[in-house]
mmCIF file of C-alpha atoms in Angstrom:
data_model
loop_
_atom_site.group_PDB
_atom_site.id
_atom_site.type_symbol
_atom_site.label_atom_id
_atom_site.label_comp_id
_atom_site.label_asym_id
_atom_site.label_seq_id
_atom_site.Cartn_x
_atom_site.Cartn_y
_atom_site.Cartn_z
ATOM 1 C CA MET A 1 -29.812 -13.104 7.764
ATOM 2 C CA GLU A 2 -26.957 -14.262 8.993
ATOM 3 C CA HIS A 3 -23.635 -11.041 9.143
ATOM 4 C CA ALA A 4 -20.571 -11.869 11.088
ATOM 5 C CA LEU A 5 -18.888 -14.400 9.429
ATOM 6 C CA SER A 6 -15.578 -15.736 11.692
ATOM 7 C CA PRO A 7 -13.076 -18.199 10.541
ATOM 8 C CA ALA A 8 -14.779 -21.280 12.442
ATOM 9 C CA THR A 9 -18.112 -20.815 10.766
ATOM 10 C CA LEU A 10 -16.692 -20.446 6.880
ATOM 11 C CA THR A 11 -14.246 -23.727 7.730
ATOM 12 C CA GLU A 12 -17.700 -25.418 9.018
ATOM 13 C CA LEU A 13 -19.188 -23.421 6.375
ATOM 14 C CA ARG A 14 -16.574 -25.475 3.860
ATOM 15 C CA ARG A 15 -16.607 -29.452 4.816
ATOM 16 C CA PRO A 16 -18.668 -31.935 2.842
ATOM 17 C CA ARG A 17 -21.907 -32.437 2.769
ATOM 18 C CA PRO A 18 -23.980 -35.590 1.861
ATOM 19 C CA TYR A 19 -25.037 -34.300 -1.823
ATOM 20 C CA PRO A 20 -27.444 -32.514 -2.758
ATOM 21 C CA ALA A 21 -25.473 -29.251 -1.259
ATOM 22 C CA VAL A 22 -27.416 -26.356 -2.711
ATOM 23 C CA SER A 23 -26.097 -22.720 -3.169
ATOM 24 C CA VAL A 24 -28.123 -20.545 -4.667
ATOM 25 C CA LEU A 25 -26.248 -16.736 -4.944
ATOM 26 C CA THR A 26 -28.270 -13.532 -6.383
ATOM 27 C CA PRO A 27 -27.287 -10.389 -6.895
ATOM 28 C CA THR A 28 -29.145 -7.620 -4.302
ATOM 29 C CA HIS A 29 -29.404 -3.920 -4.296
ATOM 30 C CA ARG A 30 -29.669 -1.542 -1.166
ATOM 31 C CA ARG A 31 -31.677 1.459 -2.800
ATOM 32 C CA GLU A 32 -34.752 2.123 -5.316
ATOM 33 C CA PRO A 33 -35.389 1.413 -8.443
ATOM 34 C CA GLU A 34 -32.691 -1.904 -8.223
ATOM 35 C CA LYS A 35 -33.744 -2.778 -5.053
ATOM 36 C CA THR A 36 -37.975 -3.313 -7.263
ATOM 37 C CA GLN A 37 -36.011 -6.167 -8.788
ATOM 38 C CA ASP A 38 -34.785 -8.111 -6.023
ATOM 39 C CA PRO A 39 -37.805 -10.367 -5.382
ATOM 40 C CA VAL A 40 -38.226 -11.551 -8.849
ATOM 41 C CA ARG A 41 -34.590 -12.381 -9.371
ATOM 42 C CA LEU A 42 -35.161 -14.456 -6.430
ATOM 43 C CA ARG A 43 -38.197 -16.239 -7.248
ATOM 44 C CA ASN A 44 -36.208 -16.964 -10.203
ATOM 45 C CA VAL A 45 -32.696 -18.201 -9.390
ATOM 46 C CA VAL A 46 -35.011 -20.382 -6.310
ATOM 47 C CA ALA A 47 -36.919 -22.334 -9.372
ATOM 48 C CA GLU A 48 -34.136 -22.735 -10.949
ATOM 49 C CA ALA A 49 -32.838 -24.220 -8.037
ATOM 50 C CA ARG A 50 -35.481 -26.632 -7.804
ATOM 51 C CA LYS A 51 -35.282 -27.585 -11.616
ATOM 52 C CA ARG A 52 -32.107 -28.654 -11.224
ATOM 53 C CA LEU A 53 -33.069 -30.704 -8.423
ATOM 54 C CA GLU A 54 -35.790 -32.395 -10.086
ATOM 55 C CA HIS A 55 -33.820 -34.095 -12.931
ATOM 56 C CA ASP A 56 -30.831 -34.406 -11.458
ATOM 57 C CA PRO A 57 -31.351 -38.265 -11.956
ATOM 58 C CA ALA A 58 -28.412 -38.772 -8.582
ATOM 59 C CA VAL A 59 -30.965 -37.522 -6.248
ATOM 60 C CA THR A 60 -33.443 -39.407 -4.400
ATOM 61 C CA ARG A 61 -37.303 -38.889 -3.774
ATOM 62 C CA GLU A 62 -36.453 -38.667 0.039
ATOM 63 C CA ARG A 63 -33.278 -36.824 -0.494
ATOM 64 C CA ARG A 64 -34.942 -33.850 -3.333
ATOM 65 C CA ALA A 65 -38.401 -33.235 -1.336
ATOM 66 C CA GLU A 66 -36.029 -32.193 2.258
ATOM 67 C CA VAL A 67 -33.662 -30.001 0.532
ATOM 68 C CA VAL A 68 -35.977 -28.928 -1.037
ATOM 69 C CA ARG A 69 -38.237 -28.209 1.919
ATOM 70 C CA GLN A 70 -34.180 -26.918 3.814
ATOM 71 C CA LEU A 71 -34.685 -24.548 0.291
ATOM 72 C CA ASP A 72 -37.554 -22.830 0.999
ATOM 73 C CA GLN A 73 -37.172 -22.743 5.242
ATOM 74 C CA ALA A 74 -34.569 -20.985 3.862
ATOM 75 C CA VAL A 75 -36.199 -18.017 1.720
ATOM 76 C CA ALA A 76 -39.065 -17.599 4.148
ATOM 77 C CA GLU A 77 -35.751 -16.552 6.117
ATOM 78 C CA VAL A 78 -34.493 -13.444 3.954
ATOM 79 C CA ASP A 79 -35.116 -9.929 4.750
ATOM 80 C CA LEU A 80 -34.789 -8.058 1.404
ATOM 81 C CA ALA A 81 -35.900 -5.066 3.136
ATOM 82 C CA HIS A 82 -32.823 -4.430 4.411
ATOM 83 C CA ALA A 83 -30.623 -6.074 1.467
ATOM 84 C CA GLU A 84 -26.551 -5.381 1.153
ATOM 85 C CA ASP A 85 -25.358 -6.511 -1.820
ATOM 86 C CA GLY A 86 -25.166 -10.061 -2.362
ATOM 87 C CA LEU A 87 -27.243 -12.583 -0.958
ATOM 88 C CA VAL A 88 -25.452 -16.470 -0.735
ATOM 89 C CA ILE A 89 -28.535 -19.312 0.546
ATOM 90 C CA PHE A 90 -27.023 -22.683 1.312
ATOM 91 C CA ALA A 91 -29.514 -25.790 1.975
ATOM 92 C CA ALA A 92 -28.837 -29.302 2.539
ATOM 93 C CA PRO A 93 -30.245 -32.479 4.295
ATOM 94 C CA GLY A 94 -31.419 -31.240 7.720
ATOM 95 C CA GLU A 95 -29.628 -27.645 7.808
ATOM 96 C CA HIS A 96 -29.905 -24.524 5.399
ATOM 97 C CA GLN A 97 -28.506 -20.688 6.371
ATOM 98 C CA VAL A 98 -29.139 -17.523 4.662
ATOM 99 C CA TRP A 99 -25.440 -14.324 4.477
ATOM 100 C CA SER A 100 -26.040 -11.612 3.610
ATOM 101 C CA LEU A 101 -22.940 -9.519 2.293
ATOM 102 C CA ALA A 102 -22.368 -6.365 1.174
ATOM 103 C CA ARG A 103 -20.258 -7.838 -2.025
ATOM 104 C CA PRO A 104 -21.721 -8.223 -5.033
ATOM 105 C CA VAL A 105 -22.336 -12.295 -6.043
ATOM 106 C CA PRO A 106 -22.942 -13.488 -9.616
ATOM 107 C CA GLU A 107 -26.252 -15.133 -10.050
ATOM 108 C CA ARG A 108 -25.692 -19.316 -9.642
ATOM 109 C CA VAL A 109 -26.713 -22.139 -8.733
ATOM 110 C CA VAL A 110 -24.600 -25.070 -7.682
ATOM 111 C CA LEU A 111 -24.813 -28.239 -6.679
ATOM 112 C CA SER A 112 -21.611 -30.486 -4.749
ATOM 113 C CA ASP A 113 -21.237 -32.173 -1.945
ATOM 114 C CA THR A 114 -19.654 -28.538 -0.469
ATOM 115 C CA PHE A 115 -21.797 -25.313 -0.164
ATOM 116 C CA LEU A 116 -19.616 -22.821 -2.252
ATOM 117 C CA THR A 117 -17.869 -20.700 -0.292
ATOM 118 C CA ARG A 118 -15.658 -18.199 -2.170
ATOM 119 C CA ASN A 119 -18.287 -15.801 -2.515
ATOM 120 C CA LEU A 120 -17.902 -15.372 1.635
ATOM 121 C CA VAL A 121 -14.441 -15.856 1.780
ATOM 122 C CA ALA A 122 -13.924 -12.821 -0.401
ATOM 123 C CA ALA A 123 -16.725 -10.598 1.192
ATOM 124 C CA ARG A 124 -15.462 -11.772 4.854
ATOM 125 C CA ALA A 125 -11.474 -10.459 3.479
ATOM 126 C CA ALA A 126 -13.125 -7.410 2.100
ATOM 127 C CA GLU A 127 -15.459 -6.517 5.418
ATOM 128 C CA ARG A 128 -12.440 -5.556 6.978
ATOM 129 C CA SER A 129 -14.031 -6.236 10.355
ATOM 130 C CA PHE A 130 -13.694 -4.439 14.296
ATOM 131 C CA TRP A 131 -14.766 -4.918 17.700
ATOM 132 C CA VAL A 132 -16.779 -1.623 19.422
ATOM 133 C CA LEU A 133 -16.379 -1.806 23.240
ATOM 134 C CA SER A 134 -19.177 0.688 24.791
ATOM 135 C CA VAL A 135 -18.904 1.178 28.519
ATOM 136 C CA SER A 136 -20.530 2.211 31.824
ATOM 137 C CA SER A 137 -21.422 2.044 34.445
ATOM 138 C CA ASP A 138 -24.446 -0.237 34.549
ATOM 139 C CA ARG A 139 -24.130 -1.961 30.629
ATOM 140 C CA VAL A 140 -21.214 -2.408 28.781
ATOM 141 C CA THR A 141 -22.449 -3.710 25.229
ATOM 142 C CA LEU A 142 -20.114 -4.991 22.292
ATOM 143 C CA TRP A 143 -20.496 -4.070 19.099
ATOM 144 C CA ASN A 144 -19.524 -5.809 15.552
ATOM 145 C CA GLY A 145 -18.199 -3.923 12.704
ATOM 146 C CA GLY A 146 -17.350 -4.249 9.034
ATOM 147 C CA GLY A 147 -18.453 -2.503 6.121
ATOM 148 C CA ASP A 148 -19.911 0.341 6.535
ATOM 149 C CA ARG A 149 -22.251 -1.341 9.781
ATOM 150 C CA VAL A 150 -22.384 -2.717 13.167
ATOM 151 C CA THR A 151 -24.375 -5.116 14.338
ATOM 152 C CA GLU A 152 -24.513 -5.723 18.719
ATOM 153 C CA ALA A 153 -22.909 -8.875 19.099
ATOM 154 C CA HIS A 154 -24.744 -10.994 21.219
ATOM 155 C CA THR A 155 -21.159 -13.149 22.415
ATOM 156 C CA GLY A 156 -18.870 -13.832 25.142
ATOM 157 C CA GLY A 157 -21.446 -13.203 27.436
ATOM 158 C CA PHE A 158 -22.082 -9.623 25.770
ATOM 159 C CA PRO A 159 -24.283 -7.098 27.114
ATOM 160 C CA LEU A 160 -23.551 -7.547 30.315
ATOM 161 C CA THR A 161 -25.726 -5.243 32.592
ATOM 162 C CA ARG A 162 -26.396 -4.410 36.337
ATOM 163 C CA GLU A 163 -29.386 -3.481 38.300
ATOM 164 C CA ARG A 164 -29.209 -0.502 41.036
ATOM 165 C CA ASP A 165 -32.643 0.588 42.782
ATOM 166 C CA ASN A 166 -33.802 4.243 41.696
ATOM 167 C CA PHE A 167 -30.135 4.304 39.241
ATOM 168 C CA ASP A 168 -29.739 6.198 35.847
ATOM 169 C CA ALA A 169 -26.419 5.544 35.684
ATOM 170 C CA GLU A 170 -26.325 6.237 31.637
ATOM 171 C CA ARG A 171 -28.296 9.479 32.390
ATOM 172 C CA GLN A 172 -26.446 10.815 35.381
ATOM 173 C CA GLU A 173 -23.275 10.301 33.795
ATOM 174 C CA ARG A 174 -23.873 12.691 30.846
ATOM 175 C CA THR A 175 -25.169 15.178 33.016
ATOM 176 C CA GLY A 176 -22.575 15.292 35.497
ATOM 177 C CA ASP A 177 -25.279 14.632 38.321
ATOM 178 C CA LEU A 178 -22.910 11.103 39.505
ATOM 179 C CA PRO A 179 -18.824 12.283 39.936
ATOM 180 C CA SER A 180 -18.000 9.506 42.454
ATOM 181 C CA VAL A 181 -19.938 6.733 39.847
ATOM 182 C CA PHE A 182 -16.792 5.057 38.587
ATOM 183 C CA ARG A 183 -15.022 5.439 43.202
ATOM 184 C CA ASP A 184 -17.620 2.742 43.268
ATOM 185 C CA GLU A 185 -16.434 -1.084 44.540
ATOM 186 C CA ASP A 186 -19.580 -2.119 42.422
ATOM 187 C CA THR A 187 -18.952 -0.564 39.657
ATOM 188 C CA ARG A 188 -14.775 -1.481 39.675
ATOM 189 C CA ARG A 189 -16.669 -5.106 40.061
ATOM 190 C CA PHE A 190 -18.446 -4.741 37.377
ATOM 191 C CA LEU A 191 -15.994 -3.209 34.779
ATOM 192 C CA ARG A 192 -13.489 -5.863 35.728
ATOM 193 C CA ASP A 193 -15.379 -8.596 34.316
ATOM 194 C CA ALA A 194 -16.531 -6.873 32.056
ATOM 195 C CA ASP A 195 -12.484 -6.916 31.069
ATOM 196 C CA THR A 196 -12.436 -11.048 31.517
ATOM 197 C CA ALA A 197 -15.093 -10.510 28.986
ATOM 198 C CA LEU A 198 -13.761 -8.736 26.562
ATOM 199 C CA ALA A 199 -10.217 -10.735 27.246
ATOM 200 C CA ARG A 200 -11.702 -13.590 26.256
ATOM 201 C CA VAL A 201 -13.558 -12.975 22.878
ATOM 202 C CA MET A 202 -11.001 -10.972 21.955
ATOM 203 C CA ARG A 203 -8.206 -13.892 21.971
ATOM 204 C CA ALA A 204 -11.351 -16.575 19.929
ATOM 205 C CA ARG A 205 -11.160 -13.149 17.173
ATOM 206 C CA HIS A 206 -8.459 -10.349 17.548
ATOM 207 C CA ARG A 207 -10.094 -7.378 15.752
ATOM 208 C CA PRO A 208 -9.412 -3.748 16.203
ATOM 209 C CA LEU A 209 -10.587 -2.111 18.336
ATOM 210 C CA TYR A 210 -12.180 0.780 19.626
ATOM 211 C CA VAL A 211 -13.970 1.680 23.342
ATOM 212 C CA THR A 212 -16.532 4.714 23.633
ATOM 213 C CA GLY A 213 -17.589 5.377 27.004
ATOM 214 C CA ALA A 214 -17.610 9.158 29.195
ATOM 215 C CA PRO A 215 -13.863 10.118 29.817
ATOM 216 C CA ALA A 216 -14.332 8.810 33.751
ATOM 217 C CA ALA A 217 -15.020 5.546 32.749
ATOM 218 C CA LEU A 218 -13.376 5.099 30.025
ATOM 219 C CA SER A 219 -10.195 6.266 32.555
ATOM 220 C CA LEU A 220 -11.708 3.803 35.370
ATOM 221 C CA PHE A 221 -11.653 0.909 31.998
ATOM 222 C CA ASP A 222 -7.868 1.386 31.780
ATOM 223 C CA GLU A 223 -6.815 1.095 35.616
ATOM 224 C CA MET A 224 -8.197 -1.356 35.760
ATOM 225 C CA GLY A 225 -8.604 -3.104 32.951
ATOM 226 C CA THR A 226 -5.493 -5.993 30.255
ATOM 227 C CA VAL A 227 -6.797 -5.490 27.565
ATOM 228 C CA THR A 228 -8.157 -1.833 26.300
ATOM 229 C CA ARG A 229 -4.769 0.136 26.776
ATOM 230 C CA ASP A 230 -4.240 0.091 22.946
ATOM 231 C CA ALA A 231 -7.093 0.068 21.661
ATOM 232 C CA THR A 232 -8.890 3.306 20.380
ATOM 233 C CA HIS A 233 -10.656 5.511 22.477
ATOM 234 C CA ILE A 234 -12.807 7.498 21.834
ATOM 235 C CA PRO A 235 -14.753 9.979 24.811
ATOM 236 C CA HIS A 236 -18.781 9.274 24.082
ATOM 237 C CA GLY A 237 -21.182 8.276 26.796
ATOM 238 C CA GLY A 238 -24.012 7.052 25.540
ATOM 239 C CA LEU A 239 -23.321 4.721 23.287
ATOM 240 C CA ALA A 240 -23.692 1.344 26.009
ATOM 241 C CA HIS A 241 -27.275 1.960 25.860
ATOM 242 C CA GLY A 242 -27.336 2.980 21.751
ATOM 243 C CA THR A 243 -28.630 2.639 18.774
ATOM 244 C CA PRO A 244 -26.262 0.173 15.518
ATOM 245 C CA ASP A 245 -26.644 3.878 14.030
ATOM 246 C CA ALA A 246 -24.944 5.790 16.318
ATOM 247 C CA VAL A 247 -22.441 3.359 17.511
ATOM 248 C CA TRP A 248 -21.351 3.521 13.881
ATOM 249 C CA GLN A 249 -21.506 7.566 13.820
ATOM 250 C CA ALA A 250 -19.206 7.627 16.381
ATOM 251 C CA VAL A 251 -16.242 5.000 14.884
ATOM 252 C CA ARG A 252 -16.871 5.695 11.446
ATOM 253 C CA PRO A 253 -14.584 9.046 11.424
ATOM 254 C CA LEU A 254 -11.976 6.906 13.364
ATOM 255 C CA VAL A 255 -12.622 3.742 11.017
ATOM 256 C CA ALA A 256 -12.643 6.048 7.831
ATOM 257 C CA ALA A 257 -8.917 7.091 9.197
ATOM 258 C CA GLU A 258 -7.372 4.059 10.330
ATOM 259 C CA GLU A 259 -8.055 2.790 6.356
ATOM 260 C CA ARG A 260 -6.750 5.403 4.041
ATOM 261 C CA ARG A 261 -3.244 4.364 6.113
ATOM 262 C CA HIS A 262 -3.577 1.225 5.477
ATOM 263 C CA ALA A 263 -4.644 2.379 1.436
ATOM 264 C CA ASP A 264 -1.045 3.874 1.589
ATOM 265 C CA LEU A 265 0.904 0.979 3.971
ATOM 266 C CA VAL A 266 0.227 -1.141 0.543
ATOM 267 C CA ALA A 267 0.606 1.086 -2.234
ATOM 268 C CA GLY A 268 4.630 1.719 0.020
ATOM 269 C CA ARG A 269 4.732 -2.273 -0.665
ATOM 270 C CA LEU A 270 3.658 -2.588 -4.229
ATOM 271 C CA GLU A 271 5.909 0.812 -5.107
ATOM 272 C CA THR A 272 8.652 -1.714 -3.173
ATOM 273 C CA ALA A 273 8.237 -4.606 -4.864
ATOM 274 C CA ARG A 274 8.896 -3.053 -7.966
ATOM 275 C CA GLY A 275 11.983 -2.076 -7.623
ATOM 276 C CA SER A 276 12.755 -5.951 -6.155
ATOM 277 C CA LYS A 277 10.687 -7.072 -9.544
ATOM 278 C CA ALA A 278 8.406 -9.189 -6.612
ATOM 279 C CA PHE A 279 5.158 -6.997 -8.525
ATOM 280 C CA ALA A 280 2.762 -9.224 -10.643
ATOM 281 C CA ALA A 281 -0.994 -6.902 -11.983
ATOM 282 C CA GLY A 282 -3.645 -8.237 -14.081
ATOM 283 C CA LEU A 283 -5.732 -10.992 -13.191
ATOM 284 C CA ASP A 284 -3.838 -13.891 -15.790
ATOM 285 C CA GLU A 285 -0.803 -12.788 -13.987
ATOM 286 C CA ILE A 286 -2.381 -12.986 -10.347
ATOM 287 C CA TRP A 287 -3.673 -16.386 -11.500
ATOM 288 C CA GLN A 288 -0.941 -18.216 -12.362
ATOM 289 C CA ASN A 289 0.841 -17.005 -9.315
ATOM 290 C CA ALA A 290 -2.383 -17.566 -6.095
ATOM 291 C CA GLN A 291 -2.216 -21.275 -8.497
ATOM 292 C CA GLN A 292 1.247 -21.628 -7.052
ATOM 293 C CA GLY A 293 0.688 -20.362 -3.587
ATOM 294 C CA ARG A 294 3.663 -16.857 -5.114
ATOM 295 C CA VAL A 295 1.226 -14.581 -3.858
ATOM 296 C CA GLN A 296 2.294 -12.873 -0.473
ATOM 297 C CA LEU A 297 0.007 -9.846 -0.627
ATOM 298 C CA LEU A 298 -2.867 -9.337 -2.612
ATOM 299 C CA ALA A 299 -4.675 -5.621 -4.010
ATOM 300 C CA VAL A 300 -7.959 -5.559 -5.402
ATOM 301 C CA GLU A 301 -9.735 -2.898 -5.812
ATOM 302 C CA GLU A 302 -12.617 -2.245 -4.172
ATOM 303 C CA ASN A 303 -15.395 -2.928 -7.344
ATOM 304 C CA TYR A 304 -13.739 -4.335 -9.191
ATOM 305 C CA ARG A 305 -14.923 -7.304 -11.346
ATOM 306 C CA ALA A 306 -14.184 -9.449 -14.089
ATOM 307 C CA ARG A 307 -15.813 -12.261 -16.501
ATOM 308 C CA VAL A 308 -13.354 -13.665 -17.830
ATOM 309 C CA ARG A 309 -12.913 -17.488 -19.242
ATOM 310 C CA SER A 310 -9.678 -19.958 -19.533
ATOM 311 C CA ASP A 311 -7.995 -19.579 -23.142
ATOM 312 C CA GLY A 312 -7.940 -23.805 -23.054
ATOM 313 C CA GLY A 313 -4.070 -23.476 -23.962
ATOM 314 C CA GLY A 314 -2.948 -26.900 -21.955
ATOM 315 C CA ALA A 315 -2.961 -27.356 -18.664
ATOM 316 C CA GLY A 316 -3.075 -24.699 -15.838
ATOM 317 C CA PRO A 317 -0.147 -24.164 -12.478
ATOM 318 C CA GLY A 318 -1.190 -26.822 -10.216
ATOM 319 C CA GLY A 319 -3.933 -29.117 -12.103
ATOM 320 C CA ALA A 320 -6.144 -26.821 -11.618
ATOM 321 C CA GLY A 321 -7.740 -25.729 -15.727
ATOM 322 C CA GLY A 322 -6.425 -25.112 -19.213
ATOM 323 C CA GLY A 323 -4.160 -21.695 -20.306
ATOM 324 C CA HIS A 324 -4.645 -18.585 -19.901
ATOM 325 C CA LEU A 325 -7.608 -15.691 -18.351
ATOM 326 C CA VAL A 326 -9.035 -13.985 -21.111
ATOM 327 C CA PRO A 327 -11.605 -11.044 -21.347
ATOM 328 C CA ALA A 328 -15.475 -13.732 -21.623
ATOM 329 C CA GLU A 329 -17.821 -12.695 -24.380
ATOM 330 C CA SER A 330 -21.408 -11.757 -23.359
ATOM 331 C CA GLY A 331 -22.933 -15.087 -23.570
ATOM 332 C CA ASP A 332 -19.903 -17.964 -23.353
ATOM 333 C CA LEU A 333 -21.080 -20.611 -21.403
ATOM 334 C CA ASP A 334 -17.841 -20.950 -19.897
ATOM 335 C CA ALA A 335 -17.381 -17.327 -18.182
ATOM 336 C CA ARG A 336 -16.050 -17.350 -14.700
ATOM 337 C CA GLU A 337 -17.698 -14.239 -13.362
ATOM 338 C CA ASP A 338 -16.555 -14.493 -9.405
ATOM 339 C CA ILE A 339 -13.278 -15.060 -10.825
ATOM 340 C CA VAL A 340 -11.868 -12.139 -8.377
ATOM 341 C CA ASP A 341 -13.697 -14.361 -5.319
ATOM 342 C CA GLU A 342 -11.557 -17.147 -6.485
ATOM 343 C CA ILE A 343 -8.339 -15.421 -6.478
ATOM 344 C CA VAL A 344 -8.927 -13.904 -3.158
ATOM 345 C CA GLU A 345 -9.713 -17.241 -1.761
ATOM 346 C CA ARG A 346 -6.879 -18.917 -3.241
ATOM 347 C CA CYS A 347 -4.792 -16.651 -2.044
ATOM 348 C CA LEU A 348 -6.376 -16.702 1.309
ATOM 349 C CA ASP A 349 -6.130 -20.432 1.631
ATOM 350 C CA THR A 350 -2.121 -20.174 0.628
ATOM 351 C CA GLY A 351 -1.542 -17.639 4.104
ATOM 352 C CA ALA A 352 -1.626 -14.346 1.799
ATOM 353 C CA GLU A 353 -2.447 -10.879 3.084
ATOM 354 C CA ILE A 354 -5.490 -9.316 1.723
ATOM 355 C CA PHE A 355 -5.848 -6.134 0.927
ATOM 356 C CA PHE A 356 -8.934 -4.143 -0.674
ATOM 357 C CA VAL A 357 -8.108 -0.409 -1.140
ATOM 358 C CA PRO A 358 -9.959 2.333 -3.430
ATOM 359 C CA ASP A 359 -10.584 1.838 -6.837
ATOM 360 C CA GLY A 360 -8.693 4.017 -8.907
ATOM 361 C CA MET A 361 -4.747 3.564 -6.754
ATOM 362 C CA LEU A 362 -3.597 0.726 -8.586
ATOM 363 C CA GLY A 363 -3.119 3.511 -11.316
ATOM 364 C CA ASP A 364 -1.782 1.462 -14.500
ATOM 365 C CA ALA A 365 -2.069 -1.671 -12.274
ATOM 366 C CA PRO A 366 -5.983 -2.869 -13.831
ATOM 367 C CA GLY A 367 -7.863 -3.315 -10.662
ATOM 368 C CA ILE A 368 -5.385 -5.957 -8.975
ATOM 369 C CA ALA A 369 -2.044 -6.489 -8.363
ATOM 370 C CA GLY A 370 0.305 -8.448 -5.803
ATOM 371 C CA VAL A 371 3.279 -8.859 -3.799
ATOM 372 C CA LEU A 372 5.089 -12.180 -4.832
ATOM 373 C CA ARG A 373 7.235 -14.576 -2.164
ATOM 374 C CA TYR A 374 9.603 -15.345 -5.669
#
């Protein structure tokens, strides 16, 4: 299953497809007892997708067989043992993808000429991605971080390794048996190559960067490098050969501190906006302004969800549906389960900054607030 979303990947996912492009969404769970229901939910929603394909007169028999084949292949790739909070399956003629998201999604089946990507867009905005570079004299590993995990990144030539006879650099660095290893010219050349590779990755996907390694490794990398001088350094050896969990535990306190700093900055900007009459709050007010492209900064509490419908009171801004948003009742057929993710996607499309903040931080603003451009 896929985890890492890049802007290029989202652009590719949002391009038009031959009809039908099938999007299947279902909530998943990380823990028991809710986790035991995930296989049943998945079977049911996939069965609904097959039923929709079977009864759609616009889908030929050959096209239906191809999309069902892609859908079956996607389901075979699902790993519910390592599920997060949401699962998204895409299937279209000649392709399929499975995405695991650290953000809940509504249960939905959509047949269209594009994939339903708003939940992926919102998940990426909430993820707060970062890089971790773990440096040693014989291996440099790049880790992809976001949410509450890191995974090894196989991009830009990483991991970089070199071999030397009878040479266990990682052990010797930990025990202090090789004080001169980072004065070795081969080591310097190896780390210089790593810096060049990292520069290419950062140009393509710039993110906050954490660098781990023994103090001597960090010092040499800074001396020769061009990318890591402004990064956050973590003097912790052994992680170039370590596990994702070990890396996450090393960077977790610093990531948490950075998130608190960002939350304080967002709170300050919202308070300034209140004083200058550029503040908006609540789903309907934010939705109306988002449709007009007026939202400059959007703040959403981490677990804020809302089920709404339109009151049908006339044409909406920008021709986007009718009237205002009102709470939906159970059983409303026109209910919108993922309106928060729709708002996030719309705000990103119009160039807004998006911040997910701790629950309760917005105070009297019910779960969502923003700073307006005008």
